[in-house]
CSV table of C-alpha atoms (C1' of nucleotides) in Angstrom, one decimal:
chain,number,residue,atom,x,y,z
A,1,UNK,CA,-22.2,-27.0,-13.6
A,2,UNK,CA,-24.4,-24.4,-12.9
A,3,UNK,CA,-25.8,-21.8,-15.3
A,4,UNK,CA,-23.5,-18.7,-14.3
A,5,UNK,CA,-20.3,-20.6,-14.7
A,6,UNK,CA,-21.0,-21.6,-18.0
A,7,UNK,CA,-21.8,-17.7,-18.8
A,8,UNK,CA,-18.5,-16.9,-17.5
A,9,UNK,CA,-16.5,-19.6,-18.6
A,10,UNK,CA,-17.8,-18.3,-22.4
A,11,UNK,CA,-17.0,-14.7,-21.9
A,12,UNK,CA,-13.0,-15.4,-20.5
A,13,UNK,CA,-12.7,-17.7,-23.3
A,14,UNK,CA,-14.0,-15.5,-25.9
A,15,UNK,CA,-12.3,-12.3,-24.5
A,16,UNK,CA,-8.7,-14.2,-24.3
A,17,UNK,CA,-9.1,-15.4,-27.8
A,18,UNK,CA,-9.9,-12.4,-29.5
A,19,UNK,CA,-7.2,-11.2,-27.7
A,20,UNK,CA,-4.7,-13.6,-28.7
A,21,UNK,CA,-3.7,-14.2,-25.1
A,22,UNK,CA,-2.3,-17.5,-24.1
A,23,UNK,CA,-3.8,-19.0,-20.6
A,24,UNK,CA,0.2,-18.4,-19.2
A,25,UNK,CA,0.1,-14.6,-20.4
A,26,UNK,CA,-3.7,-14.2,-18.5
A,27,UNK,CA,-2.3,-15.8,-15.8
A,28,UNK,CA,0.5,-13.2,-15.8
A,29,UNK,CA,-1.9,-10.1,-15.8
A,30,UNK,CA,-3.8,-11.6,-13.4
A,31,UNK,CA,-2.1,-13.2,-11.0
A,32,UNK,CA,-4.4,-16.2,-11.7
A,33,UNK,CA,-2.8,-19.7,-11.9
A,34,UNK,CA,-2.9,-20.9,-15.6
A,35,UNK,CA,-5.0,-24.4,-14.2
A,36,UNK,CA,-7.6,-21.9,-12.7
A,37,UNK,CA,-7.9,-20.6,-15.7
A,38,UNK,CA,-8.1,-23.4,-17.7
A,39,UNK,CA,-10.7,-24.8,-15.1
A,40,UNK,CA,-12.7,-21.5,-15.3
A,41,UNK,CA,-12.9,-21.8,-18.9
A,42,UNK,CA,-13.9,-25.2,-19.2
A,43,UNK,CA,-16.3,-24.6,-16.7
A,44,UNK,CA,-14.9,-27.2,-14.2
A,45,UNK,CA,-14.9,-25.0,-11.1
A,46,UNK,CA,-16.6,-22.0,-10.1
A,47,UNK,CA,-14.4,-19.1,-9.3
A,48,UNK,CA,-14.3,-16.9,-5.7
A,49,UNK,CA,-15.3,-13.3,-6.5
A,50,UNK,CA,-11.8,-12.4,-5.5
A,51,UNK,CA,-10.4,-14.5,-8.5
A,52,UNK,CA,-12.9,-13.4,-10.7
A,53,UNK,CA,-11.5,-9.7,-9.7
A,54,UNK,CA,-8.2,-10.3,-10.1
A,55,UNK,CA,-9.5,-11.7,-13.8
A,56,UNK,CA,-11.1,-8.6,-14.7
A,57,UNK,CA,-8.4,-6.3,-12.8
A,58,UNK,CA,-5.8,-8.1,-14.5
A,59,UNK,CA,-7.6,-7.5,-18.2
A,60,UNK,CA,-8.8,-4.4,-17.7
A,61,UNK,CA,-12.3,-4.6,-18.2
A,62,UNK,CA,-15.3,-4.2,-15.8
A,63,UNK,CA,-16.2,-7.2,-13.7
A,64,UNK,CA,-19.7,-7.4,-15.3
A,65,UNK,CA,-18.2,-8.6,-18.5
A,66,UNK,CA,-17.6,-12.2,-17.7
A,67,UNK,CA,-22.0,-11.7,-16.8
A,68,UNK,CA,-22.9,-10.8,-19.9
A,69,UNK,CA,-22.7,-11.0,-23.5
A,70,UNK,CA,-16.3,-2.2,-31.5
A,71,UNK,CA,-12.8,-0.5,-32.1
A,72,UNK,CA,-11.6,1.9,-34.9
A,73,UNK,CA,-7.9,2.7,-35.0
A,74,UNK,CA,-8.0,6.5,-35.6
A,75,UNK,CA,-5.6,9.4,-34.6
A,76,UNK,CA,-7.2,12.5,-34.1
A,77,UNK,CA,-4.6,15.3,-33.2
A,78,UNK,CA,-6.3,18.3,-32.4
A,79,UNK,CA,-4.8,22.0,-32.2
A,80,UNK,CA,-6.6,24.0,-29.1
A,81,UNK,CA,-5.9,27.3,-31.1
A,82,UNK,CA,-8.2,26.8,-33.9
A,83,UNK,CA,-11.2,25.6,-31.8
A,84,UNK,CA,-13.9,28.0,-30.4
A,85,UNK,CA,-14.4,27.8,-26.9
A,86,UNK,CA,-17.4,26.6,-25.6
A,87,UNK,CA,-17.3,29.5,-23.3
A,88,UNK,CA,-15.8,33.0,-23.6
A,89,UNK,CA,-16.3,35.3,-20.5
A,90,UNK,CA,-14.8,38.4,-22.6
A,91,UNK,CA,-11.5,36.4,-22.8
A,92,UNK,CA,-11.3,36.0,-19.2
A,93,UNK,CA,-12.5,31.9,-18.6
A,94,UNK,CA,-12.2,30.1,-22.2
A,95,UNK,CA,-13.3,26.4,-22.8
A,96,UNK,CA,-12.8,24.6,-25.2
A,97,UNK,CA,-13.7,21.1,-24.9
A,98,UNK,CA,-11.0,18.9,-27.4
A,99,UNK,CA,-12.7,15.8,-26.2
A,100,UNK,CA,-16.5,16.0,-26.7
A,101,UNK,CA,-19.0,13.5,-24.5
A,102,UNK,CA,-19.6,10.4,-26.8
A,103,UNK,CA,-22.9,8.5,-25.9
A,104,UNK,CA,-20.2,5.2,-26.5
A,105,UNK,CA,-17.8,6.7,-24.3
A,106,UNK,CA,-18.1,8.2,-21.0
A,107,UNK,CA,-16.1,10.8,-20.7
A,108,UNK,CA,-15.3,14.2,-22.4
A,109,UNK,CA,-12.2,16.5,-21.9
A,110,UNK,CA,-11.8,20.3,-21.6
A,111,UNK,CA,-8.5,22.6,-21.7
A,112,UNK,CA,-9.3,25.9,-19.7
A,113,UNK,CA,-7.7,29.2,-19.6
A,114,UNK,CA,-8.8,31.3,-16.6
A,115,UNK,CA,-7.4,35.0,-16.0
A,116,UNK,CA,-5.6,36.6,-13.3
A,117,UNK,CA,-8.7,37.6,-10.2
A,118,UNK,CA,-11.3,35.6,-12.5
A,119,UNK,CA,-13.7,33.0,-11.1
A,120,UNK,CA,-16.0,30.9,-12.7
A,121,UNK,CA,-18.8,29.0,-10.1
A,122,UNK,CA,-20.1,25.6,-12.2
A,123,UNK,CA,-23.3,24.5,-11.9
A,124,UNK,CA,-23.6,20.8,-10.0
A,125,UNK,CA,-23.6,17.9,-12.6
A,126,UNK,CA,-23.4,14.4,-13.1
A,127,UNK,CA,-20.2,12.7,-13.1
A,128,UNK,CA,-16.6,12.4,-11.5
A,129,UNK,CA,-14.5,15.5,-12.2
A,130,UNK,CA,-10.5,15.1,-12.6
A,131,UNK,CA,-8.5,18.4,-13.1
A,132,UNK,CA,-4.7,18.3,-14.6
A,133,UNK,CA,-2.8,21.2,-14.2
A,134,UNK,CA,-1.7,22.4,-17.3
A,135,UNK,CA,0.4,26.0,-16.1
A,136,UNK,CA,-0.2,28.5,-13.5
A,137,UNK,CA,-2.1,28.1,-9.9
A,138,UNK,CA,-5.7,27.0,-9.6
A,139,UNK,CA,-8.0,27.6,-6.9
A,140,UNK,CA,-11.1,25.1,-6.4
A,141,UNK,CA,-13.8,25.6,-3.8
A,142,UNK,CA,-15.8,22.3,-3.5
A,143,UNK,CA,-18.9,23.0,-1.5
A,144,UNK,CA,-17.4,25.8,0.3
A,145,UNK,CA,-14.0,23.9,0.9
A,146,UNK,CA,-10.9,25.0,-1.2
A,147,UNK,CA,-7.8,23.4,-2.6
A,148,UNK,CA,-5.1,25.2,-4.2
A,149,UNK,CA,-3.6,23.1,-6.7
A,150,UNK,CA,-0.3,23.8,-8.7
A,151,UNK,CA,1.5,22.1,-11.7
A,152,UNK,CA,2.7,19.0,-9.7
A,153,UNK,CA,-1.0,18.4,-7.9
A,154,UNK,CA,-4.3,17.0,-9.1
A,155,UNK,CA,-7.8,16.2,-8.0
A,156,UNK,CA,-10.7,14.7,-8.7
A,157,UNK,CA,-14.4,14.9,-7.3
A,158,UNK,CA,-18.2,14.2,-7.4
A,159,UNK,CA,-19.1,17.3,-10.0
A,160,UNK,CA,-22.7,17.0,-7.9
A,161,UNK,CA,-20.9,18.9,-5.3
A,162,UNK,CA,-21.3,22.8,-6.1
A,163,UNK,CA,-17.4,23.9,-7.2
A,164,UNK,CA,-15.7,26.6,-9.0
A,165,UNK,CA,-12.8,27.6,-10.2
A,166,UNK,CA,-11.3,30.7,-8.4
A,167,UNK,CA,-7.7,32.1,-10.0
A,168,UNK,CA,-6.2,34.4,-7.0
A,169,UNK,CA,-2.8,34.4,-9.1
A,170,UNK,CA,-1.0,37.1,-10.8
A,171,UNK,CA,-1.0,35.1,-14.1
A,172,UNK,CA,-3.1,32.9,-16.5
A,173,UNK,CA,-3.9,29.7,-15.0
A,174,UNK,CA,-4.3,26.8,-17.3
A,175,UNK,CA,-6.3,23.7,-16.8
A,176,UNK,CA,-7.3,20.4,-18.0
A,177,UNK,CA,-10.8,18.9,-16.9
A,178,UNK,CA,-11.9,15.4,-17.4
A,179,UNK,CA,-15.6,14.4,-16.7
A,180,UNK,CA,-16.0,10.7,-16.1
A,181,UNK,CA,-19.4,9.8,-16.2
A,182,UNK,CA,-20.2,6.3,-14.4
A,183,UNK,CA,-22.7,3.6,-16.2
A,184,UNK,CA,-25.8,3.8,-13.7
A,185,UNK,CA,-26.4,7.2,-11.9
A,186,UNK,CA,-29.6,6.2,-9.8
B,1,UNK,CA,-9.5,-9.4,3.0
B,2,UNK,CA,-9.8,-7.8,-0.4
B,3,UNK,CA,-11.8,-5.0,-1.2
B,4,UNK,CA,-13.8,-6.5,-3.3
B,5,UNK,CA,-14.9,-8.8,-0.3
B,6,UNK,CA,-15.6,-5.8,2.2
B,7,UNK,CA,-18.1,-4.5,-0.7
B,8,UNK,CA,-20.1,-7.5,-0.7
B,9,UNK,CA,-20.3,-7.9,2.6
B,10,UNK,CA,-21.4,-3.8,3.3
B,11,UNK,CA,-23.7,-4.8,0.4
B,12,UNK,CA,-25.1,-8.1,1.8
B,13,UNK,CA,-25.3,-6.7,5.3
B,14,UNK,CA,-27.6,-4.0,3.9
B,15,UNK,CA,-29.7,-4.9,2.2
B,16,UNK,CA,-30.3,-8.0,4.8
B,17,UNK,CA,-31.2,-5.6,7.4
B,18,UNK,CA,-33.1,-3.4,5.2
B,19,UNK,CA,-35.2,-6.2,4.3
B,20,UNK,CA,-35.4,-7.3,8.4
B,21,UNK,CA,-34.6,-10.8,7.3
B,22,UNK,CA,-32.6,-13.2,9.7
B,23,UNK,CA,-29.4,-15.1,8.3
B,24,UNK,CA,-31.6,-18.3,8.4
B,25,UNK,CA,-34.0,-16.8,6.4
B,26,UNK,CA,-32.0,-15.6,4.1
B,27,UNK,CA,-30.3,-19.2,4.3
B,28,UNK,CA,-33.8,-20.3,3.1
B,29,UNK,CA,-34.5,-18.1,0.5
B,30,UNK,CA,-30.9,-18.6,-0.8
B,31,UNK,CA,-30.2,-22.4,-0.6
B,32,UNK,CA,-26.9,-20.6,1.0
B,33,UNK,CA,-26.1,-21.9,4.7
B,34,UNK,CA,-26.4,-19.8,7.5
B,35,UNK,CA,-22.7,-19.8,8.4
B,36,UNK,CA,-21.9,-18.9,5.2
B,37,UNK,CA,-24.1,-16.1,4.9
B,38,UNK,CA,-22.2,-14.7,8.5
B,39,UNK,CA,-18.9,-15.4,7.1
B,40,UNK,CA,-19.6,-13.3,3.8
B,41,UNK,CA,-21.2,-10.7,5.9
B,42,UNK,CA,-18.3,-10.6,8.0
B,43,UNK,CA,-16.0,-10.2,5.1
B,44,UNK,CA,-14.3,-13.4,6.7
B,45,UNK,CA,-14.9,-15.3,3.5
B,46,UNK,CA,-14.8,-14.6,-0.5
B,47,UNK,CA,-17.8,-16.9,-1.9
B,48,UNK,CA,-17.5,-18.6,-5.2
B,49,UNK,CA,-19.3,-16.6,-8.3
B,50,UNK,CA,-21.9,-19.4,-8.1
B,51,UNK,CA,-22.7,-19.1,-4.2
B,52,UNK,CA,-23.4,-15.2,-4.7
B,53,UNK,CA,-25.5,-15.9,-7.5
B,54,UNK,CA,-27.7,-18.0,-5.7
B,55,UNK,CA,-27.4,-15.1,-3.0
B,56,UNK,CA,-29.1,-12.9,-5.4
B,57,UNK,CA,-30.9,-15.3,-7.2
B,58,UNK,CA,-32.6,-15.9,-3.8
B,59,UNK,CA,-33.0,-12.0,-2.8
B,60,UNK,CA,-34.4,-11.6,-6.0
B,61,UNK,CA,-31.8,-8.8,-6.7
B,62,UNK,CA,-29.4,-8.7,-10.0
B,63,UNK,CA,-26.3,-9.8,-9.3
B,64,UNK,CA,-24.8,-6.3,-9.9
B,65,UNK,CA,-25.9,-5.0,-6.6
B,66,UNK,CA,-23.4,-6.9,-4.4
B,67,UNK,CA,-20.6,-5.4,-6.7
B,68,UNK,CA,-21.7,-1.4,-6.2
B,69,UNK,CA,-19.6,0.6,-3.7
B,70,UNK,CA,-21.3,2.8,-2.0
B,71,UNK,CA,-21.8,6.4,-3.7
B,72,UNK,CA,-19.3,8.6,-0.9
B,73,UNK,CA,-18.8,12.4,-1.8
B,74,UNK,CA,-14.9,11.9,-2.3
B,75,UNK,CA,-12.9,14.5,-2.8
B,76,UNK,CA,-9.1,13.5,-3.5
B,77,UNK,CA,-6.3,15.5,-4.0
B,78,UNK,CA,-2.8,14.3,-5.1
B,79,UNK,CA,0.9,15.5,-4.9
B,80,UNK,CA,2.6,13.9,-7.6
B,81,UNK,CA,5.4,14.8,-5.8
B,82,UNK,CA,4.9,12.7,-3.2
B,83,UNK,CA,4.2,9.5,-6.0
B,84,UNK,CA,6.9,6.8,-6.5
B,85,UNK,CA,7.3,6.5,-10.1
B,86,UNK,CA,5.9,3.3,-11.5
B,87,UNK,CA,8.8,3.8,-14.4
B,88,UNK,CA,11.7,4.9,-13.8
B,89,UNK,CA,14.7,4.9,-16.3
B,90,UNK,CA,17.1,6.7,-14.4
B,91,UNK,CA,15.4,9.6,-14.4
B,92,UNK,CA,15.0,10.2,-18.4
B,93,UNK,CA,11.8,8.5,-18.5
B,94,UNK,CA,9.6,8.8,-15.4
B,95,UNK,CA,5.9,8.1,-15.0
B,96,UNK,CA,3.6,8.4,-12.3
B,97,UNK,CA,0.0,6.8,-11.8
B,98,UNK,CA,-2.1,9.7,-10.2
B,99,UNK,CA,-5.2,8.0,-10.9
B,100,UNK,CA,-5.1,4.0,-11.1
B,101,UNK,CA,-6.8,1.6,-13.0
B,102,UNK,CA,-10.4,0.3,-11.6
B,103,UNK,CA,-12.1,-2.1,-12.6
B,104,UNK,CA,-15.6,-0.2,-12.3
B,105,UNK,CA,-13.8,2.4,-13.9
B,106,UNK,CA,-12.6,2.5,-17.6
B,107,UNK,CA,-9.7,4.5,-17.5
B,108,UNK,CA,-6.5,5.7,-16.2
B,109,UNK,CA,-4.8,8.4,-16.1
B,110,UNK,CA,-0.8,8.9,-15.6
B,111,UNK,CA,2.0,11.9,-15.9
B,112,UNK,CA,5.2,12.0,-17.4
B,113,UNK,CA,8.2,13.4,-17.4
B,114,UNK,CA,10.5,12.4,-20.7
B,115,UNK,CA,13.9,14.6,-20.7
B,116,UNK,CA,15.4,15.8,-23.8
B,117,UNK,CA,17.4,13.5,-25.8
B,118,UNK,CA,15.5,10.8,-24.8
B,119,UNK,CA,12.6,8.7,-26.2
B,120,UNK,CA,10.2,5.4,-24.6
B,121,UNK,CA,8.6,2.6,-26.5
B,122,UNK,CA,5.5,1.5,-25.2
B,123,UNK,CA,4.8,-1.9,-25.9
B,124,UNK,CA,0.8,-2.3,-27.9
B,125,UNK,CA,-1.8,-2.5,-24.9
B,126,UNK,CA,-5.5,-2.2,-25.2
B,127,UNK,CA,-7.3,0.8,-24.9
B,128,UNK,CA,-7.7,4.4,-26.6
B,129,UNK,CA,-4.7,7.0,-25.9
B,130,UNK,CA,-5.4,10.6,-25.0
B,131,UNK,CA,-2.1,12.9,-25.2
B,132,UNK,CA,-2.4,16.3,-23.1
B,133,UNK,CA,0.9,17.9,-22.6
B,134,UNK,CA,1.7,20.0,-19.9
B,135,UNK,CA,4.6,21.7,-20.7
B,136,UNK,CA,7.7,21.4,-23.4
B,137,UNK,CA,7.0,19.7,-26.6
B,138,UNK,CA,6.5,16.0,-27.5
B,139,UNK,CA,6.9,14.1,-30.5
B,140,UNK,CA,4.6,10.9,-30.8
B,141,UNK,CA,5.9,8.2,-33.4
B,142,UNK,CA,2.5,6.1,-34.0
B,143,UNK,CA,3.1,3.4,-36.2
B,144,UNK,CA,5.7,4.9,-37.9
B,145,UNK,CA,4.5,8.4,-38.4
B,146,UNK,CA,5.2,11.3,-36.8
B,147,UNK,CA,3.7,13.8,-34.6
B,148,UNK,CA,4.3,16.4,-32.9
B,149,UNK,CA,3.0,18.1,-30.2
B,150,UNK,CA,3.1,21.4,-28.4
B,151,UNK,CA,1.2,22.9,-25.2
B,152,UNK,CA,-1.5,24.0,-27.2
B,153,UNK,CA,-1.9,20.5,-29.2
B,154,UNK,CA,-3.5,17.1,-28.0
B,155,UNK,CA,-3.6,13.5,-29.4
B,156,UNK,CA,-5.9,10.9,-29.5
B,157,UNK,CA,-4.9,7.5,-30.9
B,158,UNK,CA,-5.2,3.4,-30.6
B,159,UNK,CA,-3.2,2.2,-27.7
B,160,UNK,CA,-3.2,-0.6,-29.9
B,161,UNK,CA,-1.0,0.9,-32.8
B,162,UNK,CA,2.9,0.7,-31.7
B,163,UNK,CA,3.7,3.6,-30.6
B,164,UNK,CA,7.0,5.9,-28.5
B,165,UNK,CA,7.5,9.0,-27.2
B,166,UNK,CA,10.1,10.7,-28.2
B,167,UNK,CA,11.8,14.0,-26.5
B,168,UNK,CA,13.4,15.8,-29.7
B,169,UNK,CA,14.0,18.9,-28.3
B,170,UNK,CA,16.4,21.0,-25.3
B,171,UNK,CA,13.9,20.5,-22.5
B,172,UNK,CA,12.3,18.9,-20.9
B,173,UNK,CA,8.6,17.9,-21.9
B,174,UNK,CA,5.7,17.0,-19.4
B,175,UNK,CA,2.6,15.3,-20.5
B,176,UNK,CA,-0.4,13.8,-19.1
B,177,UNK,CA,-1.3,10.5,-20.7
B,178,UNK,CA,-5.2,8.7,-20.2
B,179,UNK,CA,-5.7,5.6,-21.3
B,180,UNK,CA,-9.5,4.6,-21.4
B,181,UNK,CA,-10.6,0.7,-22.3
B,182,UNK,CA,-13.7,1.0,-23.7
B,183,UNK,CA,-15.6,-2.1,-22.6
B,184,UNK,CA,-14.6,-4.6,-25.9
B,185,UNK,CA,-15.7,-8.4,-25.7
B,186,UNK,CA,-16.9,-8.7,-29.6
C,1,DT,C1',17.5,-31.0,-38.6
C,2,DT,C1',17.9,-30.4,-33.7
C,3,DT,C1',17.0,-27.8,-29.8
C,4,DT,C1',14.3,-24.8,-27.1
C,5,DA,C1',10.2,-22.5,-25.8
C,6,DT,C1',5.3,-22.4,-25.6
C,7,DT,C1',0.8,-24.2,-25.0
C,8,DG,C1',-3.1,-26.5,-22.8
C,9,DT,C1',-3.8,-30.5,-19.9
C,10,DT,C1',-3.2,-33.5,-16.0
C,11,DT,C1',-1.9,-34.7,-11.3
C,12,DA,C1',-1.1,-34.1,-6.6
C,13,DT,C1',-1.1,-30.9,-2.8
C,14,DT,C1',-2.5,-27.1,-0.1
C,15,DA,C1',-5.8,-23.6,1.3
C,16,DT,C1',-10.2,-22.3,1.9
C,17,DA,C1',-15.1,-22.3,0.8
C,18,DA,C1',-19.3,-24.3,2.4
C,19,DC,C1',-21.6,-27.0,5.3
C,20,DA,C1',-23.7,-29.3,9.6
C,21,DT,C1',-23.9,-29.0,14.3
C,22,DA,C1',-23.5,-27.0,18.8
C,23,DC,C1',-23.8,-23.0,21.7
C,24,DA,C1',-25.0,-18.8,24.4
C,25,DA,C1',-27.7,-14.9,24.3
C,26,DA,C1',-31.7,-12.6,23.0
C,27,DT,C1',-36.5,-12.7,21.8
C,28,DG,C1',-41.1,-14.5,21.7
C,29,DT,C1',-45.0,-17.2,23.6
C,30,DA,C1',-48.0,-19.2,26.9
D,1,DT,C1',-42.4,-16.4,35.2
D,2,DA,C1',-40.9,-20.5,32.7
D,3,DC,C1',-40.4,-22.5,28.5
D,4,DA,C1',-39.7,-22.4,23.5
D,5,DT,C1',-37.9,-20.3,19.6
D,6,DT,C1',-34.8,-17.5,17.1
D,7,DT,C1',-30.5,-15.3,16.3
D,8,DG,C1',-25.8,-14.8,15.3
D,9,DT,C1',-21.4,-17.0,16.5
D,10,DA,C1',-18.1,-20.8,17.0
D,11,DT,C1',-16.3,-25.3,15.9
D,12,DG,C1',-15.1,-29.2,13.2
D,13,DT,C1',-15.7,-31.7,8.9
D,14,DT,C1',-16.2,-32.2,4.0
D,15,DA,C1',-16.0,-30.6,-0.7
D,16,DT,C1',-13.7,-27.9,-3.8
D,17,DA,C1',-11.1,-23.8,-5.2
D,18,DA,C1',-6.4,-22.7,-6.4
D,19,DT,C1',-1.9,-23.7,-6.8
D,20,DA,C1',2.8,-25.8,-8.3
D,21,DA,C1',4.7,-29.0,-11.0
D,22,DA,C1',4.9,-32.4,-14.6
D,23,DC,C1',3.7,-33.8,-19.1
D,24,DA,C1',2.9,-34.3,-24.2
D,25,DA,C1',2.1,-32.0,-28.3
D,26,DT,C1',3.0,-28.1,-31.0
D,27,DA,C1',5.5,-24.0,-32.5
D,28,DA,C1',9.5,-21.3,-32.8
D,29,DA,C1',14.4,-20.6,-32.9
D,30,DA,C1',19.1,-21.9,-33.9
DNA sequence: TTTTATTGTTTATTATAACATACAAATGTA
DNA sequence: TACATTTGTATGTTATAATAAACAATAAAA
């Protein structure tokens, strides 16, 4: 048995146990047979890559956790109206962001409120940018290209392309962004 | 061939040629043979866990680097329209996945349409819940207690909790939910 | 208490990973 | 130029991954 496979053999086991998963329930969300599992775990046979996918796929966690070696049940609930924006352009584009970034986490959320004929150009930035239409019509210009989206369309994009938000409407458009930010940015 | 398989092999083929080795002298670096090397560069075969780590063991490269996708400018936009619901209980309850679980990824994020009179129990699952509602007004039983949310409210609670949605009022109620799995192996 | 369901383990079978070898084409050397 | 070496591909064989099914022990349900 070679090094790695004991590694991983450690992390499935310890990951199904604190998750009070039988080996027939994993093999369920995975589509893994429950003897491939139990050989994986007692570190009887080394896994393909595509079965070590389907492991992670199948519980939701990033394939580097089988490599290497905390949760708070909270309810926030948040009412938009009695946060200050982040930005006010004289009541024309308002942010508020409901979600901060949390170095733990690696996202952060925004609801925006954008005025009939306003624009607002954002500056390139790290991450992957996902907008959920909320009310109205939104224009997007990514990098000179636009896309009109309404309440039954989304998007998402590399925020390191230049963008901005363009409403060309005859009412408020309403928006919400999400900002993944991926572990390594080279 | 899974995708998981293609990345490797863009990966392997890369950085191979980058380096200007040949498949046998990779083969000797790696302890891997020659025809397997072609067959993973080809995408032809998905190697065990313990055959790519001697891969990179052998390039002198963490394993991680066979896993990356290549960074591509993406820009995707989505009719939800044009989705299939992933639930749909006769129309009362109907969910769509506009932006799917990946593994590299740590979230999700789905819409939902939930029409008046009628409510969904979602079974415990892992992750942190963010509630954005798009139009109408959602009641969120968590646990047992009650909230309730209008368009200018949001939620944020453990996915682990038991927890429904519930549609209290005349109309209909549209809501965004994202689900993000913070990476937990404690 | 009896019956049923679940759990991890074992066994046998099938599919495929991984190898050794051969081969044709391309490249390098004398 | 002729010969040798290298390169990636193809083929057949061996080892092992991955599965389905069976099993015994335990837990849960009736």
């Amino acid at each position: 048995m070679e090094p790695i496979e004991e590694i991983i053999a450690n992390n499935l086991v310890n990951l199904r146990k604190k998750r009070g998963l039988s080996l027939d329930k994993v093999a369920d969300l995975t589509g893994v047979s429950k003897a491939m599992l139990a050989q994986i775990e007692k570190g009887k046979s080394s896994p393909t890559v595509t079965t070590l996918w389907k492991i992670a796929n199948g519980l939701q966690v990033s394939f580097s956790v089988f490599m290497k070696e905390a949760v708070k049940p909270q309810i926030e609930k948040i009412n938009i109206n009695q946060l200050p924006p982040v930005i006010d352009n004289n009541g024309n584009y308002l942010v508020y962001s409901i979600f901060p970034y949390h170095p733990e986490k690696k996202f952060e959320i925004f609801t925006v409120d954008l005025k009939p004929g306003y624009s607002h150009i954002s500056e390139k930035h790290l991450g992957e940018e996902y907008i959920l239409i909320k009310s109205g019509e939104l224009t997007i210009d990514i990098h000179g290209k636009e896309f009109v989206l309404t309440t039954n369309e989304t998007i998402n994009f590399s925020s390191s392309a230049e963008h901005s938000y363009i409403n060309s409407s005859k009412e408020l458009v309403s928006f919400y962004i999400f900002i993944y930010y991926p572990d390594d940015i080279h």
